[in-house]
């Protein structure tokens, strides 16, 4: 069976949360040790720098293996056999990933598993290029191909990077499909992409709230963030107008449509910030703050008010002042918002059943933390900072 062991993966995320509880002194040492012992079997977490090192090392090993194999089969590699050897390499790496890296070495998020998976996909990619080279002249085929190539392993292995790639490929697929149809569909491209973004945002919100699997939830969070960003970019005046010029549609939009895009460019960032604060959604809030800067850049692109050096100094001073005032105002919890670091807040991972399991008996703690609330993680998308 392809993919990670669900029990090990769930225990991995529970282990990270329990260790955080211990670090913040929300549970005592005895309770921490009992919980850690109960979370077996599990995948062991890996330090970020170790993960980066393992990723690079695995890539080097795979590259060396491919080079060695190329020397052996140099005499038989040609345009007719290249696709077959590439397919063999992809299947071999997939077997190594599942059999040894995941099932035997129990690697999850260590860098070695990602490197092996991405290398396998690279060989699958090369296989299809060698087999269907002529089809890759079609942008519609390319976007469809990448959506499937990245979407299938993203679903199986719950990989966030592949999820992002597959979702962006879906946007490209809708874009090129409408462009190839032509006519009025070409003018509707921005609105089609905004509609897809809104649908992805609403769907991801529901999935995040209802998900019981942390890895799946993280993938939906990626979709949530991308949906928010793409909704703004699809309605940004600068993006739409400049892309229209590239497509030869510079004068295709009537004046009232251009005014709509101007209004969207100014209104969407403010709406993001407002609803980000009201709904306590970090994704909306963070993208909204970035969108404000992009909207200002859009205005300046068409209307230069002052020299760029003065604009940068003045803008930096204003932003610095706003940030300082915001940090002072939200030093303590006000209106449901706080400037505290995320690790000081209750993530709300639903593992109360583990804590209250009769195996442990009654766990005494001097702290009042209850472990209740929303969902673990969420980047703010789950309704908790």
CSV table of C-alpha atoms in Angstrom, one decimal:
chain,number,residue,atom,x,y,z
A,1,UNK,CA,0.0,0.0,0.0
A,2,UNK,CA,1.4,3.4,-1.0
A,3,UNK,CA,1.6,6.3,1.5
A,4,UNK,CA,2.5,6.7,5.1
A,5,UNK,CA,1.2,4.7,8.0
A,6,UNK,CA,-1.7,6.7,9.4
A,7,UNK,CA,-1.3,5.7,13.0
A,8,UNK,CA,2.4,6.5,13.0
A,9,UNK,CA,1.7,9.8,11.3
A,10,UNK,CA,-1.1,10.8,13.7
A,11,UNK,CA,1.2,9.9,16.7
A,12,UNK,CA,3.9,12.0,15.1
A,13,UNK,CA,1.7,15.1,15.2
A,14,UNK,CA,0.4,14.2,18.7
A,15,UNK,CA,4.0,13.8,19.9
A,16,UNK,CA,5.0,17.3,18.6
A,17,UNK,CA,2.0,18.8,20.4
A,18,UNK,CA,2.6,17.0,23.6
A,19,UNK,CA,6.2,18.1,23.6
A,20,UNK,CA,5.1,21.7,23.1
A,21,UNK,CA,2.8,21.3,26.1
A,22,UNK,CA,5.7,20.1,28.2
A,23,UNK,CA,7.9,23.0,27.0
A,24,UNK,CA,5.3,25.5,28.0
A,25,UNK,CA,4.7,23.8,31.4
A,26,UNK,CA,1.1,23.1,30.6
A,27,UNK,CA,1.6,19.5,31.9
A,28,UNK,CA,4.0,18.1,34.5
A,29,UNK,CA,7.0,15.8,33.7
A,30,UNK,CA,5.2,12.7,34.8
A,31,UNK,CA,2.2,13.3,32.5
A,32,UNK,CA,4.6,14.2,29.7
A,33,UNK,CA,6.5,10.9,30.0
A,34,UNK,CA,3.3,8.9,30.1
A,35,UNK,CA,1.9,10.6,27.0
A,36,UNK,CA,5.2,10.2,25.1
A,37,UNK,CA,5.3,6.5,26.0
A,38,UNK,CA,1.7,6.0,24.8
A,39,UNK,CA,2.5,7.7,21.4
A,40,UNK,CA,4.2,4.6,20.0
A,41,UNK,CA,4.6,3.6,17.2
A,42,UNK,CA,5.3,7.0,15.6
A,43,UNK,CA,7.5,8.7,13.1
A,44,UNK,CA,10.3,10.6,14.8
A,45,UNK,CA,10.6,14.3,14.2
A,46,UNK,CA,13.8,15.6,12.5
A,47,UNK,CA,15.5,18.9,13.0
A,48,UNK,CA,15.1,21.4,10.2
A,49,UNK,CA,18.8,21.6,9.3
A,50,UNK,CA,19.1,17.8,9.5
A,51,UNK,CA,16.1,17.5,7.1
A,52,UNK,CA,17.8,19.9,4.7
A,53,UNK,CA,21.0,18.0,4.9
A,54,UNK,CA,19.3,14.7,4.4
A,55,UNK,CA,17.4,16.1,1.4
A,56,UNK,CA,20.6,17.3,-0.3
A,57,UNK,CA,22.4,14.1,0.6
A,58,UNK,CA,19.6,11.9,-0.8
A,59,UNK,CA,19.6,14.0,-4.0
A,60,UNK,CA,23.4,13.5,-4.3
A,61,UNK,CA,23.1,9.7,-3.8
A,62,UNK,CA,20.3,9.5,-6.4
A,63,UNK,CA,22.3,11.6,-8.9
A,64,UNK,CA,25.3,9.4,-8.4
A,65,UNK,CA,23.2,6.3,-8.9
A,66,UNK,CA,21.7,7.7,-12.0
A,67,UNK,CA,25.1,8.6,-13.4
A,68,UNK,CA,26.5,5.1,-12.6
A,69,UNK,CA,23.5,3.5,-14.3
A,70,UNK,CA,23.9,5.8,-17.3
A,71,UNK,CA,27.5,4.6,-17.7
A,72,UNK,CA,26.4,1.0,-17.7
A,73,UNK,CA,23.6,1.4,-20.2
A,74,UNK,CA,25.3,4.0,-22.3
A,75,UNK,CA,25.3,1.7,-25.3
A,76,UNK,CA,21.6,1.0,-25.3
A,77,UNK,CA,20.3,4.4,-24.4
A,78,UNK,CA,18.6,6.1,-27.5
A,79,UNK,CA,15.4,7.9,-28.3
A,80,UNK,CA,13.5,4.6,-28.4
A,81,UNK,CA,14.7,3.0,-25.2
A,82,UNK,CA,15.1,6.2,-23.1
A,83,UNK,CA,11.5,6.4,-22.0
A,84,UNK,CA,11.6,2.8,-20.8
A,85,UNK,CA,14.8,3.3,-18.7
A,86,UNK,CA,13.3,6.5,-17.3
A,87,UNK,CA,10.1,4.6,-16.3
A,88,UNK,CA,12.2,1.9,-14.7
A,89,UNK,CA,14.1,4.5,-12.7
A,90,UNK,CA,10.8,6.1,-11.6
A,91,UNK,CA,9.3,2.8,-10.5
A,92,UNK,CA,12.6,1.8,-8.8
A,93,UNK,CA,12.7,5.0,-6.8
A,94,UNK,CA,9.1,4.7,-5.9
A,95,UNK,CA,9.8,1.2,-4.6
A,96,UNK,CA,12.8,2.4,-2.6
A,97,UNK,CA,10.6,5.2,-1.1
A,98,UNK,CA,7.8,2.9,0.0
A,99,UNK,CA,9.7,-0.2,0.9
A,100,UNK,CA,12.8,1.1,2.6
A,101,UNK,CA,12.5,4.8,3.4
A,102,UNK,CA,8.9,4.7,4.7
A,103,UNK,CA,8.1,1.1,5.7
A,104,UNK,CA,11.5,0.1,7.2
A,105,UNK,CA,13.3,3.3,8.1
A,106,UNK,CA,10.0,5.0,9.1
A,107,UNK,CA,11.0,8.4,7.7
A,108,UNK,CA,8.4,11.2,7.6
A,109,UNK,CA,9.3,14.7,6.7
A,110,UNK,CA,12.9,14.0,7.2
A,111,UNK,CA,14.1,15.2,3.8
A,112,UNK,CA,15.0,11.8,2.6
A,113,UNK,CA,11.5,10.8,1.8
A,114,UNK,CA,10.7,14.0,0.0
A,115,UNK,CA,13.9,13.8,-2.1
A,116,UNK,CA,13.1,10.3,-3.2
A,117,UNK,CA,9.5,11.1,-4.0
A,118,UNK,CA,10.4,14.2,-6.0
A,119,UNK,CA,13.2,12.3,-7.9
A,120,UNK,CA,10.7,9.6,-8.8
A,121,UNK,CA,8.3,12.2,-10.1
A,122,UNK,CA,11.1,13.8,-12.2
A,123,UNK,CA,11.7,10.4,-13.9
A,124,UNK,CA,7.9,10.0,-14.5
A,125,UNK,CA,8.0,13.5,-16.0
A,126,UNK,CA,10.9,12.6,-18.3
A,127,UNK,CA,9.2,9.4,-19.3
A,128,UNK,CA,6.1,11.2,-20.6
A,129,UNK,CA,8.2,13.9,-22.3
A,130,UNK,CA,10.1,11.2,-24.3
A,131,UNK,CA,6.8,9.3,-25.1
A,132,UNK,CA,4.6,12.3,-25.9
A,133,UNK,CA,7.0,15.0,-26.9
A,134,UNK,CA,4.6,16.5,-29.5
A,135,UNK,CA,1.8,16.9,-27.0
A,136,UNK,CA,3.9,19.1,-24.8
A,137,UNK,CA,3.5,21.9,-27.4
A,138,UNK,CA,0.0,22.4,-26.0
A,139,UNK,CA,-0.3,24.5,-22.9
A,140,UNK,CA,-3.6,22.9,-22.2
A,141,UNK,CA,-2.0,19.4,-22.2
A,142,UNK,CA,0.9,20.7,-20.1
A,143,UNK,CA,-1.3,22.1,-17.3
A,144,UNK,CA,-3.5,19.0,-17.3
A,145,UNK,CA,-0.4,16.7,-17.2
A,146,UNK,CA,1.1,18.6,-14.2
A,147,UNK,CA,-2.2,18.6,-12.4
A,148,UNK,CA,-2.3,14.8,-12.6
A,149,UNK,CA,1.4,14.2,-12.1
A,150,UNK,CA,1.5,16.3,-8.9
A,151,UNK,CA,-2.1,15.8,-7.7
A,152,UNK,CA,-2.0,12.0,-7.5
A,153,UNK,CA,1.1,11.7,-5.2
A,154,UNK,CA,-0.1,14.8,-3.3
A,155,UNK,CA,-3.3,12.9,-2.4
A,156,UNK,CA,-1.4,9.7,-1.5
A,157,UNK,CA,1.5,11.1,0.4
A,158,UNK,CA,-0.2,14.3,1.7
A,159,UNK,CA,2.7,16.5,0.5
A,160,UNK,CA,2.1,20.2,0.8
A,161,UNK,CA,4.5,21.2,-2.0
A,162,UNK,CA,2.9,18.8,-4.4
A,163,UNK,CA,-0.5,20.1,-3.3
A,164,UNK,CA,0.5,23.6,-4.1
A,165,UNK,CA,1.8,22.6,-7.5
A,166,UNK,CA,-1.3,20.6,-8.4
A,167,UNK,CA,-3.6,23.5,-7.3
A,168,UNK,CA,-1.7,26.0,-9.3
A,169,UNK,CA,-1.8,23.7,-12.3
A,170,UNK,CA,-5.6,23.7,-11.9
A,171,UNK,CA,-5.6,27.4,-12.2
A,172,UNK,CA,-3.4,27.2,-15.3
A,173,UNK,CA,-5.8,24.6,-16.7
A,174,UNK,CA,-8.8,26.8,-16.3
A,175,UNK,CA,-6.8,29.8,-17.7
A,176,UNK,CA,-5.7,28.0,-20.9
A,177,UNK,CA,-9.0,26.3,-21.4
A,178,UNK,CA,-10.8,29.6,-21.4
A,179,UNK,CA,-8.1,31.2,-23.6
A,180,UNK,CA,-8.3,28.4,-26.2
A,181,UNK,CA,-12.1,28.7,-26.3
A,182,UNK,CA,-11.6,32.4,-27.2
A,183,UNK,CA,-14.2,35.0,-27.6
A,184,UNK,CA,-16.0,36.2,-24.6
A,185,UNK,CA,-14.4,33.4,-22.5
A,186,UNK,CA,-11.1,35.2,-22.8
A,187,UNK,CA,-12.5,38.3,-21.2
A,188,UNK,CA,-14.0,36.2,-18.4
A,189,UNK,CA,-10.7,34.6,-17.4
A,190,UNK,CA,-10.1,36.9,-14.4
A,191,UNK,CA,-13.6,36.2,-13.1
A,192,UNK,CA,-13.3,32.5,-13.7
A,193,UNK,CA,-10.1,32.4,-11.7
A,194,UNK,CA,-11.7,34.5,-8.9
A,195,UNK,CA,-14.6,32.0,-8.9
A,196,UNK,CA,-12.2,29.1,-8.7
A,197,UNK,CA,-10.3,30.8,-5.8
A,198,UNK,CA,-13.5,31.5,-3.9
A,199,UNK,CA,-14.7,27.9,-4.3
A,200,UNK,CA,-11.3,26.6,-3.2
A,201,UNK,CA,-11.3,28.9,-0.2
A,202,UNK,CA,-14.8,27.9,0.9
A,203,UNK,CA,-14.1,24.2,0.4
A,204,UNK,CA,-10.7,24.3,2.2
A,205,UNK,CA,-12.4,26.2,5.1
A,206,UNK,CA,-14.9,23.4,5.5
A,207,UNK,CA,-12.3,20.6,5.1
A,208,UNK,CA,-10.0,22.2,7.7
A,209,UNK,CA,-12.8,22.5,10.2
A,210,UNK,CA,-13.9,18.8,9.7
A,211,UNK,CA,-10.6,17.1,9.1
A,212,UNK,CA,-9.4,14.6,11.7
A,213,UNK,CA,-6.0,14.0,9.9
A,214,UNK,CA,-3.4,16.6,10.6
A,215,UNK,CA,-1.4,15.9,7.3
A,216,UNK,CA,-4.6,16.3,5.3
A,217,UNK,CA,-5.4,19.4,7.1
A,218,UNK,CA,-2.1,20.9,6.3
A,219,UNK,CA,-2.6,20.3,2.6
A,220,UNK,CA,-6.0,22.0,2.8
A,221,UNK,CA,-4.3,24.9,4.5
A,222,UNK,CA,-2.0,25.3,1.6
A,223,UNK,CA,-5.0,25.4,-0.7
A,224,UNK,CA,-6.6,28.0,1.6
A,225,UNK,CA,-3.6,30.3,1.4
A,226,UNK,CA,-3.3,29.9,-2.4
A,227,UNK,CA,-7.0,30.6,-2.9
A,228,UNK,CA,-6.8,33.8,-0.9
A,229,UNK,CA,-3.7,35.0,-2.8
A,230,UNK,CA,-5.1,34.0,-6.3
A,231,UNK,CA,-8.4,35.7,-5.6
A,232,UNK,CA,-6.6,39.0,-5.1
A,233,UNK,CA,-4.2,38.6,-8.0
A,234,UNK,CA,-7.0,37.6,-10.4
A,235,UNK,CA,-8.7,40.9,-9.6
A,236,UNK,CA,-5.6,43.1,-9.4
A,237,UNK,CA,-5.7,45.8,-12.0
A,238,UNK,CA,-2.0,45.7,-12.8
A,239,UNK,CA,-2.0,41.9,-13.3
A,240,UNK,CA,-5.1,41.9,-15.4
A,241,UNK,CA,-4.1,44.8,-17.7
A,242,UNK,CA,-0.5,43.7,-18.2
A,243,UNK,CA,-1.5,40.1,-18.9
A,244,UNK,CA,-4.1,41.3,-21.3
A,245,UNK,CA,-1.4,43.2,-23.2
A,246,UNK,CA,0.7,40.0,-23.4
A,247,UNK,CA,-2.3,38.2,-24.9
A,248,UNK,CA,-3.1,40.9,-27.4
A,249,UNK,CA,-6.2,42.1,-25.5
A,250,UNK,CA,-5.0,45.5,-24.4
A,251,UNK,CA,-8.2,47.3,-25.5
A,252,UNK,CA,-10.6,44.4,-25.1
A,253,UNK,CA,-12.0,45.4,-21.6
A,254,UNK,CA,-14.6,48.2,-21.6
A,255,UNK,CA,-14.1,51.2,-19.2
A,256,UNK,CA,-16.6,50.0,-16.6
A,257,UNK,CA,-14.8,46.6,-16.3
A,258,UNK,CA,-11.5,48.4,-15.8
A,259,UNK,CA,-13.2,50.5,-13.0
A,260,UNK,CA,-14.3,47.2,-11.4
A,261,UNK,CA,-10.7,46.0,-11.3
A,262,UNK,CA,-9.6,49.3,-9.8
A,263,UNK,CA,-12.2,49.0,-7.1
A,264,UNK,CA,-11.2,45.3,-6.5
A,265,UNK,CA,-7.5,46.2,-6.2
A,266,UNK,CA,-8.3,48.7,-3.4
A,267,UNK,CA,-11.2,46.9,-1.7
A,268,UNK,CA,-9.9,43.3,-1.5
A,269,UNK,CA,-6.9,44.0,0.8
A,270,UNK,CA,-9.0,46.0,3.2
A,271,UNK,CA,-11.7,43.3,3.2
A,272,UNK,CA,-9.0,40.7,3.9
A,273,UNK,CA,-7.6,42.6,6.8
A,274,UNK,CA,-11.1,43.3,8.2
A,275,UNK,CA,-12.3,39.7,8.0
A,276,UNK,CA,-8.9,38.4,9.1
A,277,UNK,CA,-9.3,40.3,12.4
A,278,UNK,CA,-13.0,39.5,12.8
A,279,UNK,CA,-12.8,35.8,12.0
A,280,UNK,CA,-9.3,35.5,13.6
A,281,UNK,CA,-7.9,34.2,10.3
A,282,UNK,CA,-4.1,34.6,9.9
A,283,UNK,CA,-4.2,33.6,6.3
A,284,UNK,CA,-6.6,36.4,5.4
A,285,UNK,CA,-4.8,38.9,7.6
A,286,UNK,CA,-1.3,38.2,6.3
A,287,UNK,CA,-2.2,38.0,2.6
A,288,UNK,CA,-4.2,41.2,3.2
A,289,UNK,CA,-1.2,43.1,4.5
A,290,UNK,CA,0.9,41.9,1.6
A,291,UNK,CA,-1.9,42.8,-0.8
A,292,UNK,CA,-2.0,46.4,0.5
A,293,UNK,CA,1.6,46.8,-0.5
A,294,UNK,CA,0.9,45.3,-4.0
A,295,UNK,CA,-2.1,47.7,-4.4
A,296,UNK,CA,0.1,50.7,-3.6
A,297,UNK,CA,2.6,49.4,-6.1
A,298,UNK,CA,-0.2,49.1,-8.6
A,299,UNK,CA,-1.2,52.7,-8.1
A,300,UNK,CA,2.3,53.9,-8.3
A,301,UNK,CA,2.9,51.9,-11.6
A,302,UNK,CA,0.3,54.0,-13.4
A,303,UNK,CA,0.5,57.3,-11.3
A,304,UNK,CA,3.9,58.4,-10.0
A,305,UNK,CA,3.3,60.8,-7.2
A,306,UNK,CA,6.8,61.3,-6.0
A,307,UNK,CA,10.4,60.0,-6.7
A,308,UNK,CA,10.9,56.4,-5.8
A,309,UNK,CA,13.5,57.1,-3.1
A,310,UNK,CA,11.1,59.4,-1.3
A,311,UNK,CA,8.2,57.0,-1.7
A,312,UNK,CA,10.2,54.2,-0.2
A,313,UNK,CA,11.4,56.3,2.8
A,314,UNK,CA,7.9,57.6,3.5
A,315,UNK,CA,6.2,54.2,3.0
A,316,UNK,CA,8.8,52.5,5.3
A,317,UNK,CA,8.3,55.1,8.0
A,318,UNK,CA,4.5,54.8,7.9
A,319,UNK,CA,4.6,51.0,8.0
A,320,UNK,CA,7.2,51.1,10.8
A,321,UNK,CA,4.9,53.4,12.8
A,322,UNK,CA,1.8,51.3,12.2
A,323,UNK,CA,3.6,48.1,13.2
A,324,UNK,CA,5.0,49.8,16.4
A,325,UNK,CA,1.5,51.0,17.4
A,326,UNK,CA,-0.1,47.7,16.6
A,327,UNK,CA,2.5,45.8,18.8
A,328,UNK,CA,1.9,48.2,21.7
A,329,UNK,CA,-1.9,48.0,21.4
A,330,UNK,CA,-2.1,44.2,21.1
A,331,UNK,CA,0.6,43.4,23.7
A,332,UNK,CA,-2.3,41.9,25.6
A,333,UNK,CA,-5.4,40.2,24.2
A,334,UNK,CA,-7.7,42.8,22.9
A,335,UNK,CA,-10.8,42.2,20.7
A,336,UNK,CA,-9.7,38.6,20.4
A,337,UNK,CA,-6.3,39.5,18.9
A,338,UNK,CA,-2.9,39.4,20.4
A,339,UNK,CA,0.7,40.0,19.4
A,340,UNK,CA,2.0,37.0,21.3
A,341,UNK,CA,4.0,34.3,19.5
A,342,UNK,CA,2.0,31.4,18.2
A,343,UNK,CA,3.8,28.9,20.5
A,344,UNK,CA,2.3,30.7,23.5
A,345,UNK,CA,-1.2,30.0,22.4
A,346,UNK,CA,-3.4,26.9,22.6
A,347,UNK,CA,-3.3,25.2,19.2
A,348,UNK,CA,-6.3,23.1,20.2
A,349,UNK,CA,-5.2,19.7,18.8
A,350,UNK,CA,-8.0,17.3,19.7
A,351,UNK,CA,-6.2,14.6,21.7
A,352,UNK,CA,-8.2,14.9,24.8
A,353,UNK,CA,-9.1,11.3,24.5
A,354,UNK,CA,-5.4,10.4,24.8
A,355,UNK,CA,-4.9,12.5,27.8
A,356,UNK,CA,-8.0,11.1,29.6
A,357,UNK,CA,-7.3,7.5,28.6
A,358,UNK,CA,-7.8,5.2,31.5
A,359,UNK,CA,-4.4,3.7,30.8
A,360,UNK,CA,-2.9,6.8,32.5
A,361,UNK,CA,-5.4,7.1,35.3
A,362,UNK,CA,-5.9,10.6,36.6
A,363,UNK,CA,-3.2,13.0,35.5
A,364,UNK,CA,-2.7,15.8,38.1
A,365,UNK,CA,-1.3,19.1,37.0
A,366,UNK,CA,-1.1,22.5,38.6
A,367,UNK,CA,-2.0,24.2,35.3
A,368,UNK,CA,-5.5,24.9,34.1
A,369,UNK,CA,-4.8,24.1,30.4
A,370,UNK,CA,-7.7,21.9,29.1
A,371,UNK,CA,-6.5,21.2,25.6
A,372,UNK,CA,-9.9,22.1,24.1
A,373,UNK,CA,-10.6,24.5,21.3
A,374,UNK,CA,-10.3,24.5,17.6
A,375,UNK,CA,-8.0,22.5,15.3
A,376,UNK,CA,-4.2,22.0,15.6
A,377,UNK,CA,-2.2,24.3,13.4
A,378,UNK,CA,-4.2,25.9,10.6
A,379,UNK,CA,-1.9,28.9,10.1
A,380,UNK,CA,-4.9,30.8,11.3
A,381,UNK,CA,-7.2,29.3,8.7
A,382,UNK,CA,-9.0,27.1,11.3
A,383,UNK,CA,-10.3,30.1,13.3
A,384,UNK,CA,-7.6,30.2,16.0
A,385,UNK,CA,-4.5,32.3,16.2
